[in-house]
Amino acid sequence: TQLLEQSPQFLSIQEGENLTVYCNSSSVFSSLQWYRQEPGEGPVLLVTVVTGGEVKKLKRLTFQFGDARKDSSLHITAAQPGDTGLYLCAGIIQGAQKLVFGQGTRLTINP
Amino acid sequence: NAGVMQNPRHLVRRRGQEARLRCSPMKGHSHVYWYRQLPEEGLKFMVYLQKENIIDESGMPKERFSAEFPKEGPSILRIQQVVRGDSAAYFCASSPIGRGTEAFFGQGTRLTVV
């Protein structure tokens, strides 16, 4: 059973388009993080959200934490080829002590 | 994530040999997670340790795998009698406090069993 469901798993779009990646669960998370991983490298932390309804922006990336702290989304505006990579959501379930990951969204931005 | 150091970056072992993977957490971090990643897949939790304690090993295979995080020195993930199916990238992450805080990853060790 996957505790965090990411969708879509694969996404290929043209440069300049917008996109949204979703991370959903039936569990409540005390915090949720988004990572980006490039081939041959470890995941790099992009953002952490902890408050229900929280929205954080990182240049063209907008991260939102659901009001109930069960889901999150990552929206990229005007995607660029440099955004290509594997995007992972991860969270700590309330009351638990380990970081659980979604399957990842493999994003390809075509020039 | 540059602060979490994993070595070696690449490790080749023959079937039946032992593999030792090392992880030095970021300075000031006393909690370490190990994850395994198969090609084209996400990260699967293996074990969560703090110094001298295993907090959660629910993701560790029951046999051949062990992990430790001694009071001094790096955390070690040990795989005995490796098999081809153990080939994967193994990532370590560290955090300063175990619960509800950010984890930072090393660059991983890519294990190939031949």
mmCIF file of C-alpha atoms in Angstrom:
data_model
loop_
_atom_site.group_PDB
_atom_site.id
_atom_site.type_symbol
_atom_site.label_atom_id
_atom_site.label_comp_id
_atom_site.label_asym_id
_atom_site.label_seq_id
_atom_site.Cartn_x
_atom_site.Cartn_y
_atom_site.Cartn_z
ATOM 1 C CA THR A 1 0.000 0.000 0.000
ATOM 2 C CA GLN A 2 1.402 3.354 -1.068
ATOM 3 C CA LEU A 3 0.897 5.882 1.717
ATOM 4 C CA LEU A 4 1.520 8.817 -0.602
ATOM 5 C CA GLU A 5 0.110 8.677 -4.113
ATOM 6 C CA GLN A 6 1.698 10.967 -6.643
ATOM 7 C CA SER A 7 0.140 11.808 -9.971
ATOM 8 C CA PRO A 8 0.894 11.818 -12.728
ATOM 9 C CA GLN A 9 3.814 9.414 -12.624
ATOM 10 C CA PHE A 10 5.104 10.647 -15.975
ATOM 11 C CA LEU A 11 4.594 14.032 -17.595
ATOM 12 C CA SER A 12 6.107 15.364 -20.791
ATOM 13 C CA ILE A 13 5.212 18.892 -21.882
ATOM 14 C CA GLN A 14 6.537 21.705 -24.017
ATOM 15 C CA GLU A 15 8.622 24.558 -22.710
ATOM 16 C CA GLY A 16 6.441 27.447 -21.564
ATOM 17 C CA GLU A 17 3.469 25.351 -20.472
ATOM 18 C CA ASN A 18 2.159 25.142 -16.924
ATOM 19 C CA LEU A 19 1.775 21.939 -14.949
ATOM 20 C CA THR A 20 0.593 20.617 -11.609
ATOM 21 C CA VAL A 21 1.760 17.528 -9.739
ATOM 22 C CA TYR A 22 -0.365 16.069 -6.978
ATOM 23 C CA CYS A 23 0.472 14.188 -3.823
ATOM 24 C CA ASN A 24 -2.448 12.551 -1.990
ATOM 25 C CA SER A 25 -2.954 10.408 1.071
ATOM 26 C CA SER A 26 -5.642 9.226 3.434
ATOM 27 C CA SER A 27 -3.270 9.937 6.331
ATOM 28 C CA VAL A 28 -2.641 13.230 8.077
ATOM 29 C CA PHE A 29 0.915 14.527 7.886
ATOM 30 C CA SER A 30 2.673 16.679 10.442
ATOM 31 C CA SER A 31 4.845 18.007 7.640
ATOM 32 C CA LEU A 32 5.312 17.415 3.963
ATOM 33 C CA GLN A 33 8.329 18.000 1.782
ATOM 34 C CA TRP A 34 8.993 18.203 -1.930
ATOM 35 C CA TYR A 35 12.281 17.036 -3.399
ATOM 36 C CA ARG A 36 13.782 17.085 -6.857
ATOM 37 C CA GLN A 37 16.165 14.375 -7.965
ATOM 38 C CA GLU A 38 18.387 14.432 -11.035
ATOM 39 C CA PRO A 39 19.908 11.265 -12.541
ATOM 40 C CA GLY A 40 22.804 9.934 -10.513
ATOM 41 C CA GLU A 41 22.218 12.327 -7.639
ATOM 42 C CA GLY A 42 20.421 12.330 -4.319
ATOM 43 C CA PRO A 43 17.103 14.127 -3.789
ATOM 44 C CA VAL A 44 17.424 17.839 -3.104
ATOM 45 C CA LEU A 45 14.940 19.454 -0.743
ATOM 46 C CA LEU A 46 12.837 22.150 -2.402
ATOM 47 C CA VAL A 47 10.365 23.085 0.313
ATOM 48 C CA THR A 48 8.722 21.978 3.547
ATOM 49 C CA VAL A 49 5.100 22.775 4.403
ATOM 50 C CA VAL A 50 3.721 22.263 7.882
ATOM 51 C CA THR A 51 0.486 24.253 8.223
ATOM 52 C CA GLY A 52 -2.800 23.207 6.624
ATOM 53 C CA GLY A 53 -3.602 25.558 3.731
ATOM 54 C CA GLU A 54 -0.036 26.824 3.548
ATOM 55 C CA VAL A 55 1.216 28.095 0.201
ATOM 56 C CA LYS A 56 4.897 28.591 -0.542
ATOM 57 C CA LYS A 57 6.461 30.002 -3.678
ATOM 58 C CA LEU A 58 9.924 29.313 -5.018
ATOM 59 C CA LYS A 59 10.385 31.380 -8.189
ATOM 60 C CA ARG A 60 8.100 29.668 -10.742
ATOM 61 C CA LEU A 61 7.180 26.845 -8.356
ATOM 62 C CA THR A 62 4.150 27.073 -6.067
ATOM 63 C CA PHE A 63 3.605 24.503 -3.335
ATOM 64 C CA GLN A 64 0.350 24.068 -1.472
ATOM 65 C CA PHE A 65 -0.508 21.961 1.567
ATOM 66 C CA GLY A 66 -4.123 20.880 1.841
ATOM 67 C CA ASP A 67 -6.285 22.243 4.628
ATOM 68 C CA ALA A 68 -6.567 18.796 6.199
ATOM 69 C CA ARG A 69 -2.829 18.136 5.759
ATOM 70 C CA LYS A 70 -3.508 15.025 3.710
ATOM 71 C CA ASP A 71 -2.493 16.290 0.300
ATOM 72 C CA SER A 72 -0.202 18.688 -1.486
ATOM 73 C CA SER A 73 0.398 20.056 -4.934
ATOM 74 C CA LEU A 74 3.300 21.475 -6.867
ATOM 75 C CA HIS A 75 2.514 23.913 -9.664
ATOM 76 C CA ILE A 76 5.148 25.033 -12.142
ATOM 77 C CA THR A 77 4.517 28.081 -14.286
ATOM 78 C CA ALA A 78 6.157 28.511 -17.693
ATOM 79 C CA ALA A 79 8.140 25.289 -17.440
ATOM 80 C CA GLN A 80 11.708 25.284 -18.714
ATOM 81 C CA PRO A 81 13.958 22.404 -19.827
ATOM 82 C CA GLY A 82 15.965 22.912 -16.636
ATOM 83 C CA ASP A 83 12.907 21.813 -14.648
ATOM 84 C CA THR A 84 13.287 18.281 -16.024
ATOM 85 C CA GLY A 85 13.760 15.730 -13.263
ATOM 86 C CA LEU A 86 12.095 13.410 -10.788
ATOM 87 C CA TYR A 87 9.887 15.234 -8.275
ATOM 88 C CA LEU A 88 9.185 13.453 -5.019
ATOM 89 C CA CYS A 89 6.810 14.314 -2.244
ATOM 90 C CA ALA A 90 7.542 12.976 1.221
ATOM 91 C CA GLY A 91 5.968 13.401 4.579
ATOM 92 C CA ILE A 92 6.024 12.443 8.196
ATOM 93 C CA ILE A 93 2.725 10.899 9.205
ATOM 94 C CA GLN A 94 1.348 12.446 12.366
ATOM 95 C CA GLY A 95 2.479 10.333 15.290
ATOM 96 C CA ALA A 96 5.062 8.391 13.294
ATOM 97 C CA GLN A 97 8.788 8.868 13.056
ATOM 98 C CA LYS A 98 9.757 8.038 9.504
ATOM 99 C CA LEU A 99 9.710 9.919 6.268
ATOM 100 C CA VAL A 100 7.551 8.210 3.645
ATOM 101 C CA PHE A 101 7.836 8.946 -0.051
ATOM 102 C CA GLY A 102 5.523 9.024 -3.008
ATOM 103 C CA GLN A 103 6.511 7.116 -6.149
ATOM 104 C CA GLY A 104 7.672 10.289 -7.839
ATOM 105 C CA THR A 105 6.683 12.226 -10.938
ATOM 106 C CA ARG A 106 9.121 12.038 -13.800
ATOM 107 C CA LEU A 107 8.877 15.390 -15.545
ATOM 108 C CA THR A 108 10.308 16.110 -18.997
ATOM 109 C CA ILE A 109 10.211 19.601 -20.453
ATOM 110 C CA ASN A 110 10.824 19.626 -24.182
ATOM 111 C CA PRO A 111 12.453 22.685 -25.755
ATOM 112 C CA ASN B 1 22.413 18.112 0.756
ATOM 113 C CA ALA B 2 26.145 18.546 0.204
ATOM 114 C CA GLY B 3 26.722 18.041 3.933
ATOM 115 C CA VAL B 4 25.636 14.384 4.013
ATOM 116 C CA MET B 5 28.553 12.274 2.805
ATOM 117 C CA GLN B 6 28.116 8.783 1.484
ATOM 118 C CA ASN B 7 30.863 6.474 0.365
ATOM 119 C CA PRO B 8 31.658 4.799 -1.771
ATOM 120 C CA ARG B 9 29.674 6.410 -4.612
ATOM 121 C CA HIS B 10 29.880 3.200 -6.606
ATOM 122 C CA LEU B 11 30.406 -0.307 -5.297
ATOM 123 C CA VAL B 12 30.676 -3.523 -7.277
ATOM 124 C CA ARG B 13 30.396 -6.827 -5.473
ATOM 125 C CA ARG B 14 30.244 -10.416 -6.619
ATOM 126 C CA ARG B 15 27.345 -12.565 -5.492
ATOM 127 C CA GLY B 16 27.972 -13.845 -1.983
ATOM 128 C CA GLN B 17 30.283 -11.026 -0.921
ATOM 129 C CA GLU B 18 29.524 -8.399 1.711
ATOM 130 C CA ALA B 19 28.732 -4.768 0.967
ATOM 131 C CA ARG B 20 29.341 -1.982 3.474
ATOM 132 C CA LEU B 21 27.848 1.408 2.776
ATOM 133 C CA ARG B 22 28.821 4.406 4.877
ATOM 134 C CA CYS B 23 26.955 7.586 5.676
ATOM 135 C CA SER B 24 28.300 10.565 7.594
ATOM 136 C CA PRO B 25 25.389 12.858 8.510
ATOM 137 C CA MET B 26 25.461 16.622 8.443
ATOM 138 C CA LYS B 27 27.189 18.248 11.378
ATOM 139 C CA GLY B 28 24.819 18.419 14.332
ATOM 140 C CA HIS B 29 22.441 15.793 12.939
ATOM 141 C CA SER B 30 21.868 12.797 15.150
ATOM 142 C CA HIS B 31 19.199 11.012 13.105
ATOM 143 C CA VAL B 32 19.812 8.978 9.967
ATOM 144 C CA TYR B 33 17.474 7.364 7.456
ATOM 145 C CA TRP B 34 18.443 4.792 4.819
ATOM 146 C CA TYR B 35 16.452 4.364 1.606
ATOM 147 C CA ARG B 36 16.749 2.098 -1.408
ATOM 148 C CA GLN B 37 15.908 3.158 -4.934
ATOM 149 C CA LEU B 38 15.560 0.812 -7.876
ATOM 150 C CA PRO B 39 15.986 2.222 -11.406
ATOM 151 C CA GLU B 40 13.024 4.325 -12.518
ATOM 152 C CA GLU B 41 11.354 3.977 -9.114
ATOM 153 C CA GLY B 42 10.842 6.082 -5.995
ATOM 154 C CA LEU B 43 12.583 5.753 -2.646
ATOM 155 C CA LYS B 44 11.703 2.914 -0.298
ATOM 156 C CA PHE B 45 12.288 3.379 3.403
ATOM 157 C CA MET B 46 14.620 0.849 4.992
ATOM 158 C CA VAL B 47 15.648 1.953 8.471
ATOM 159 C CA TYR B 48 15.695 4.974 10.772
ATOM 160 C CA LEU B 49 18.408 5.302 13.408
ATOM 161 C CA GLN B 50 19.636 7.710 15.967
ATOM 162 C CA LYS B 51 23.026 7.376 17.588
ATOM 163 C CA GLU B 52 23.344 3.891 19.121
ATOM 164 C CA ASN B 53 19.638 3.143 18.585
ATOM 165 C CA ILE B 54 17.516 1.662 15.833
ATOM 166 C CA ILE B 55 14.219 3.537 15.935
ATOM 167 C CA ASP B 56 12.382 1.860 13.036
ATOM 168 C CA GLU B 57 13.660 -0.982 10.883
ATOM 169 C CA SER B 58 10.340 -1.963 9.384
ATOM 170 C CA GLY B 59 11.663 -1.533 5.837
ATOM 171 C CA MET B 60 14.711 -3.744 6.263
ATOM 172 C CA PRO B 61 14.701 -7.242 4.766
ATOM 173 C CA LYS B 62 14.670 -9.790 7.561
ATOM 174 C CA GLU B 63 17.880 -11.477 6.496
ATOM 175 C CA ARG B 64 21.324 -10.338 5.362
ATOM 176 C CA PHE B 65 20.707 -6.617 6.002
ATOM 177 C CA SER B 66 21.767 -4.719 9.100
ATOM 178 C CA ALA B 67 22.383 -1.102 10.026
ATOM 179 C CA GLU B 68 24.112 0.720 12.820
ATOM 180 C CA PHE B 69 24.869 4.271 13.864
ATOM 181 C CA PRO B 70 27.554 4.176 16.544
ATOM 182 C CA LYS B 71 28.300 6.932 19.006
ATOM 183 C CA GLU B 72 31.404 7.799 16.999
ATOM 184 C CA GLY B 73 31.781 7.434 13.273
ATOM 185 C CA PRO B 74 29.436 7.058 10.333
ATOM 186 C CA SER B 75 26.273 5.057 10.006
ATOM 187 C CA ILE B 76 26.856 1.737 8.247
ATOM 188 C CA LEU B 77 24.423 -0.242 6.134
ATOM 189 C CA ARG B 78 25.707 -3.777 5.789
ATOM 190 C CA ILE B 79 24.505 -6.332 3.281
ATOM 191 C CA GLN B 80 25.824 -9.838 3.693
ATOM 192 C CA GLN B 81 25.959 -12.460 0.937
ATOM 193 C CA VAL B 82 24.745 -10.043 -1.705
ATOM 194 C CA VAL B 83 22.516 -11.231 -4.536
ATOM 195 C CA ARG B 84 21.752 -9.625 -7.897
ATOM 196 C CA GLY B 85 18.472 -8.284 -6.567
ATOM 197 C CA ASP B 86 20.369 -6.108 -4.085
ATOM 198 C CA SER B 87 21.651 -3.970 -6.967
ATOM 199 C CA ALA B 88 20.204 -0.510 -6.407
ATOM 200 C CA ALA B 89 21.033 3.004 -5.298
ATOM 201 C CA TYR B 90 21.129 3.357 -1.530
ATOM 202 C CA PHE B 91 20.545 6.811 -0.109
ATOM 203 C CA CYS B 92 21.145 8.120 3.344
ATOM 204 C CA ALA B 93 19.439 11.187 4.793
ATOM 205 C CA SER B 94 20.027 12.974 8.075
ATOM 206 C CA SER B 95 18.029 15.334 10.233
ATOM 207 C CA PRO B 96 18.739 17.179 13.475
ATOM 208 C CA ILE B 97 15.581 16.005 15.217
ATOM 209 C CA GLY B 98 13.762 12.875 14.133
ATOM 210 C CA ARG B 99 10.189 13.980 14.110
ATOM 211 C CA GLY B 100 8.692 16.579 11.796
ATOM 212 C CA THR B 101 11.857 18.151 10.482
ATOM 213 C CA GLU B 102 13.573 18.266 7.139
ATOM 214 C CA ALA B 103 15.813 15.487 5.973
ATOM 215 C CA PHE B 104 18.822 16.133 3.757
ATOM 216 C CA PHE B 105 20.183 13.487 1.440
ATOM 217 C CA GLY B 106 23.593 12.298 0.420
ATOM 218 C CA GLN B 107 24.456 11.515 -3.178
ATOM 219 C CA GLY B 108 23.931 7.818 -2.722
ATOM 220 C CA THR B 109 25.893 4.626 -3.195
ATOM 221 C CA ARG B 110 25.201 2.683 -6.342
ATOM 222 C CA LEU B 111 25.628 -0.991 -5.624
ATOM 223 C CA THR B 112 26.048 -3.389 -8.507
ATOM 224 C CA VAL B 113 26.124 -7.101 -7.822
ATOM 225 C CA VAL B 114 27.699 -9.140 -10.590
#
